[in-house]
Each structure stands twice: as C-alpha cells, then as structure tokens.
Coordinates of C-alpha atoms in Angstrom, one line a residue:
M1 CA 16.8 -11.0 -36.6
M2 CA 20.2 -10.4 -35.1
T3 CA 22.7 -13.1 -34.2
N4 CA 23.9 -13.7 -30.7
N5 CA 27.3 -12.2 -31.6
E6 CA 25.5 -9.0 -32.8
V7 CA 23.6 -8.9 -29.6
L8 CA 26.8 -9.0 -27.7
Q9 CA 28.4 -6.3 -29.9
V10 CA 25.4 -3.9 -29.3
A11 CA 25.7 -4.5 -25.5
M12 CA 29.4 -4.0 -25.4
Q13 CA 29.1 -0.8 -27.5
Q14 CA 26.6 0.6 -25.0
S15 CA 28.8 -0.4 -22.1
A16 CA 31.7 1.4 -23.8
W17 CA 29.7 4.6 -24.0
D18 CA 28.8 4.1 -20.4
M19 CA 32.4 3.7 -19.4
N20 CA 34.1 6.2 -21.7
C21 CA 36.1 3.5 -23.5
N22 CA 36.3 1.4 -26.6
P23 CA 34.2 -1.8 -26.7
D24 CA 37.2 -4.1 -27.5
V25 CA 38.6 -3.5 -24.0
F26 CA 35.9 -5.9 -22.6
L27 CA 37.5 -8.8 -24.5
K28 CA 41.0 -8.3 -23.2
D29 CA 42.5 -10.8 -20.7
E30 CA 43.9 -8.2 -18.4
P31 CA 42.3 -5.4 -16.2
V32 CA 41.6 -2.1 -17.9
L33 CA 41.4 1.3 -16.2
V34 CA 39.9 4.3 -17.9
T35 CA 38.8 7.8 -16.8
S36 CA 35.1 8.1 -15.9
D37 CA 32.9 10.4 -17.9
I38 CA 29.1 10.5 -18.3
G39 CA 28.6 11.2 -22.0
K40 CA 25.5 11.9 -24.1
K41 CA 25.0 8.2 -25.0
T42 CA 25.3 6.7 -21.6
K43 CA 22.2 4.9 -20.2
K44 CA 19.6 7.4 -18.9
Y45 CA 19.8 6.2 -15.4
Y46 CA 23.5 6.9 -15.1
K47 CA 23.7 10.0 -12.9
E48 CA 26.6 11.8 -11.3
P49 CA 28.1 11.6 -8.8
I50 CA 29.7 8.2 -9.7
A51 CA 33.2 7.8 -8.3
C52 CA 33.9 4.5 -10.0
N53 CA 32.1 1.9 -12.2
F54 CA 33.2 -1.7 -12.8
I55 CA 32.0 -3.9 -15.6
S56 CA 32.9 -7.5 -16.6
Y57 CA 31.7 -9.5 -19.6
G58 CA 33.5 -12.5 -18.3
S59 CA 37.0 -12.0 -19.8
N60 CA 38.4 -9.3 -17.5
I61 CA 37.3 -6.3 -15.5
V62 CA 37.1 -2.8 -16.9
A63 CA 37.0 0.1 -14.3
A64 CA 36.2 3.7 -14.9
A65 CA 37.2 6.0 -12.1
K66 CA 37.4 9.7 -11.4
T67 CA 40.9 11.1 -11.1
E68 CA 41.0 11.2 -7.3
Y69 CA 40.1 7.5 -7.1
R70 CA 42.3 6.1 -9.9
E71 CA 45.2 4.8 -7.8
I72 CA 42.9 2.9 -5.4
T73 CA 40.9 1.5 -8.3
K74 CA 44.0 0.5 -10.2
E75 CA 45.4 -1.3 -7.1
Y76 CA 42.1 -3.1 -6.6
I77 CA 41.6 -4.5 -10.1
H78 CA 45.2 -5.7 -10.2
K79 CA 45.2 -7.2 -6.7
F80 CA 42.3 -9.7 -7.1
D81 CA 41.0 -12.0 -9.8
F82 CA 38.5 -10.0 -11.8
Y83 CA 35.5 -12.1 -10.9
H84 CA 36.3 -11.8 -7.2
C85 CA 36.3 -8.0 -7.5
F86 CA 32.5 -8.2 -7.5
E87 CA 32.1 -10.0 -4.2
T88 CA 33.1 -10.2 -0.6
P89 CA 35.5 -10.5 1.1
N90 CA 37.5 -8.5 -1.6
L91 CA 34.9 -5.8 -1.7
N92 CA 35.6 -5.1 1.9
W93 CA 39.1 -4.1 0.9
L94 CA 37.8 -1.6 -1.7
N95 CA 35.2 -0.2 0.7
Q96 CA 37.8 0.3 3.5
K97 CA 40.1 2.2 1.1
L98 CA 37.3 4.4 -0.2
E99 CA 35.4 5.3 3.0
P100 CA 38.0 7.8 4.2
L101 CA 37.5 9.6 0.9
G102 CA 33.7 9.6 1.5
Q103 CA 32.8 6.9 -1.0
K104 CA 31.1 3.5 -0.7
V105 CA 30.3 0.6 -3.0
C106 CA 26.7 1.1 -4.1
F107 CA 24.8 -0.7 -6.8
M108 CA 25.6 -4.2 -7.9
A109 CA 23.7 -6.3 -10.4
E110 CA 23.8 -9.0 -13.1
Y111 CA 22.6 -8.1 -16.6
W112 CA 21.0 -10.6 -19.0
L113 CA 20.8 -10.6 -22.8
P114 CA 18.5 -12.6 -25.1
D115 CA 19.8 -15.9 -26.4
L116 CA 18.4 -15.8 -29.9
R117 CA 18.8 -19.6 -30.2
K118 CA 16.3 -20.0 -27.4
L119 CA 14.1 -16.9 -27.3
Q120 CA 10.5 -17.5 -28.5
R121 CA 7.1 -16.3 -27.5
I122 CA 5.9 -18.4 -24.5
S123 CA 2.1 -18.7 -23.8
C124 CA 0.8 -18.8 -20.2
G125 CA -2.9 -19.5 -20.6
Y126 CA -4.0 -15.9 -20.0
E127 CA -4.8 -13.2 -22.5
L128 CA -1.8 -11.1 -23.4
R129 CA -2.1 -7.5 -24.7
V130 CA 0.7 -5.2 -26.0
L131 CA 0.6 -1.9 -24.2
T132 CA 2.1 1.5 -24.9
Q133 CA 2.6 4.8 -23.0
P134 CA -1.1 5.8 -22.9
D135 CA -2.0 2.5 -21.3
F136 CA 0.4 3.1 -18.4
Q137 CA -1.1 6.2 -17.0
K138 CA -3.1 4.5 -14.2
L139 CA -0.6 1.8 -13.6
Y140 CA 2.1 3.7 -11.6
T141 CA 1.2 1.8 -8.4
G142 CA 3.2 -0.4 -6.0
E143 CA 2.3 -3.7 -7.5
W144 CA 3.8 -2.7 -10.9
S145 CA 6.9 -0.9 -9.6
N146 CA 9.3 -3.3 -11.4
A147 CA 7.6 -3.1 -14.7
L148 CA 7.2 0.7 -14.7
C149 CA 9.2 3.6 -13.1
E150 CA 7.2 6.6 -11.9
D151 CA 10.3 8.8 -11.7
R152 CA 11.1 8.2 -15.4
K153 CA 7.6 7.8 -17.0
E154 CA 8.8 9.3 -20.3
L155 CA 11.1 6.3 -20.8
D156 CA 8.4 3.6 -20.3
V157 CA 7.7 3.0 -24.0
L158 CA 6.3 -0.5 -24.3
G159 CA 4.7 -3.3 -22.3
V160 CA 2.7 -6.5 -22.3
G161 CA -0.1 -7.2 -19.8
A162 CA -1.5 -10.6 -18.8
Y163 CA -5.3 -10.5 -18.0
D164 CA -7.6 -12.9 -16.2
N165 CA -11.2 -12.1 -17.3
G166 CA -10.2 -8.5 -18.1
I167 CA -8.3 -8.0 -14.8
L168 CA -4.6 -7.2 -15.1
I169 CA -2.6 -9.9 -13.2
G170 CA 0.9 -9.5 -14.6
L171 CA 2.8 -6.6 -16.3
V172 CA 6.1 -6.4 -18.1
G173 CA 7.4 -3.0 -19.3
C174 CA 10.5 -1.8 -21.0
S175 CA 12.3 1.5 -20.4
A176 CA 14.2 3.2 -23.3
D177 CA 17.3 3.5 -21.2
A178 CA 19.7 3.7 -24.1
E179 CA 19.7 4.5 -27.8
N180 CA 19.6 0.9 -28.9
M181 CA 18.8 -1.0 -25.7
W182 CA 15.5 -1.2 -23.7
Q183 CA 15.5 -2.6 -20.2
I184 CA 12.8 -5.0 -19.1
G185 CA 11.1 -5.3 -15.7
V186 CA 8.2 -7.5 -14.7
D187 CA 5.6 -7.9 -11.9
V188 CA 3.0 -10.6 -11.3
L189 CA 0.3 -10.4 -8.6
P190 CA 1.2 -12.8 -5.7
A191 CA -1.9 -15.0 -6.3
Y192 CA -0.8 -15.7 -9.8
R193 CA 2.9 -16.4 -9.3
K194 CA 4.6 -19.8 -10.0
Q195 CA 2.5 -20.3 -13.1
G196 CA 5.1 -19.2 -15.7
I197 CA 3.4 -15.9 -16.3
A198 CA 6.5 -13.8 -15.7
A199 CA 8.6 -15.8 -18.2
S200 CA 5.7 -15.6 -20.8
L201 CA 5.5 -11.8 -20.4
V202 CA 9.3 -11.3 -20.6
S203 CA 9.6 -13.5 -23.7
N204 CA 6.8 -11.7 -25.5
L205 CA 8.0 -8.2 -24.7
A206 CA 11.5 -9.2 -25.7
M207 CA 10.2 -10.3 -29.1
E208 CA 8.1 -7.1 -29.4
T209 CA 11.2 -5.0 -28.6
I210 CA 13.4 -6.8 -31.2
D211 CA 10.6 -6.3 -33.8
R212 CA 11.0 -2.6 -33.2
G213 CA 14.8 -2.7 -33.8
K214 CA 15.9 -2.5 -30.2
L215 CA 17.8 -4.9 -28.0
P216 CA 16.1 -5.9 -24.8
F217 CA 18.1 -6.5 -21.6
Y218 CA 17.1 -7.7 -18.2
C219 CA 18.6 -7.0 -14.7
C220 CA 18.5 -8.6 -11.3
A221 CA 20.5 -8.9 -8.1
W222 CA 22.7 -11.9 -7.8
S223 CA 20.6 -13.2 -4.9
N224 CA 17.3 -12.8 -6.7
I225 CA 17.0 -16.5 -7.7
R226 CA 13.3 -16.1 -8.7
S227 CA 14.1 -13.3 -11.1
A228 CA 17.1 -15.1 -12.5
K229 CA 15.0 -18.2 -13.2
T230 CA 12.5 -16.0 -15.0
A231 CA 15.2 -14.7 -17.2
I232 CA 16.5 -18.2 -18.1
K233 CA 13.0 -19.6 -18.7
A234 CA 12.2 -16.6 -21.0
G235 CA 15.3 -17.2 -23.2
F236 CA 17.9 -14.9 -21.6
C237 CA 21.5 -15.7 -20.6
P238 CA 24.0 -13.8 -18.4
G239 CA 25.6 -10.9 -20.3
W240 CA 27.6 -8.8 -18.0
V241 CA 28.0 -7.7 -14.3
E242 CA 28.3 -4.2 -13.0
M243 CA 29.1 -2.4 -9.8
T244 CA 29.2 1.3 -8.9
V245 CA 30.8 3.4 -6.2
K246 CA 29.0 6.5 -5.0
P247 CA 29.3 9.1 -2.2
A248 CA 28.7 7.6 1.3
E249 CA 25.9 10.0 2.0
V250 CA 24.0 8.6 -1.1
V251 CA 24.4 5.0 0.1
D252 CA 23.6 5.9 3.7
E253 CA 20.4 7.7 2.6
M254 CA 19.3 4.5 0.8
N255 CA 19.8 2.5 3.9
K256 CA 17.6 4.6 6.2

C-alpha cells in the first residue's frame, strides 16, 4: 500500500496536469500564476471554456488563467491571503473585475484524500456487494445521482452496494476521472441515513480502488457538513481546494 506522502504526490501530479504546471509549485510559499491549457491528462470532467482555475494544497494558491484574464488573476492572488481567495468577501472583488469581461466564478469545492493511517473497511450491519459497470445499467436514477453519472456512464467503473434483504439501500460509485485517480460519490436512501452506511460504503470502495492500483478521492461543497463528516468517518482528510471561472452565460444557465 502507498504512504500518505505518496498519496499526496499522486494528487499533486494530477493537479499539475490539470493546471499545466509542475507539481512542486503547490509547495511554494508564494502565489503562482501559469497559463491555462487543457491537456490530454487533465481530469475527464475538465471542459473548456475555463477562464481561470485556482487550486490550493494549503501552502499557497496556484492560478491558471487564459491570456486575457492573466492581469486580473495576478492582481487577485497577490492582493489577498491565499486562503481568503476562496471565499467572500474577496471573491466579490474577483467577480466584479471579471463580469465586464463576461466571466463569473463558477465551481468551488473541497477535495479529500484517504489517510492511510486511518483508512480501513468499516462494516454497517448490511450486506455489501462489489459492483462493476454491468451492474449499473438500471441504476441511473435520481436516488443514485451522486454515486453514478448518467452523462459519463463510461467512466463509472466500480461500486459497492449496501442491501437490506436484497433491496439496494445505499450505493457508492467511483468514476475513472483521471489516469491514476478515481472519484468517489455516495447515496443512501433517506430511510437508512444516520446509520453509518455512507461511511461504510466509502471506506470499502476506497479499499477496493487502492487494491486496483488507483487513488480514490472524494469531493464535497464546503457547506455540505453531512458529506464532510462521511469523508472523515470513512478515513479521508482534506487534500486540496479548487475554484473555476467560466463564462457568465454558463453560470447563469445553471442558476435558472
């Protein structure tokens, strides 16, 4: 099994591919600005247009920007402490500068990595089954929309289901979003929540993923306390934070 340092190195290398930079820039103690470019090894869900992308692993902020947004981005990451660049009120400054250029802050999230000192298979009192792509065909429904993604079915490669007398009550799936990293998402039916099922599913799928030579990662919004608690209970810890800027019409469409 990998060490926690190796886990971090794999994640930083993937972020470097995503940001068109070298992984060592995430360990610097000053802001770093690079030119944005979506390459062949970026995560599968990265899609143009992306005006800017911001990532922090806790030491600094690294920003990747298209040429026309470089000066605003440079001013922003040097104007505020790096950890405040991912929150209001400072985000309002960035948005006000970008809106006349037709851009707005879009996606923001916290990403979690397994802590290999804590990660272990957790039982939940229900039958658990390892699932693969053929098992997912009839599961692309609303109650399993975090575990599986209908728009990218081909990337849903592995899962674990929890069953109560043969009935699926919880599902965790992972998407092969990158060459070496698979993203985990989980759903539990409302009647079965607060029993530790989600953490059990996540921990077991994380172990299955590592057994296959891939690094699992987990994502949630800062405000999703329930999801963050699941990550912690399952043996994950905060890895990095990320924020993207996209065209205003893309953001406005999402808000309709």
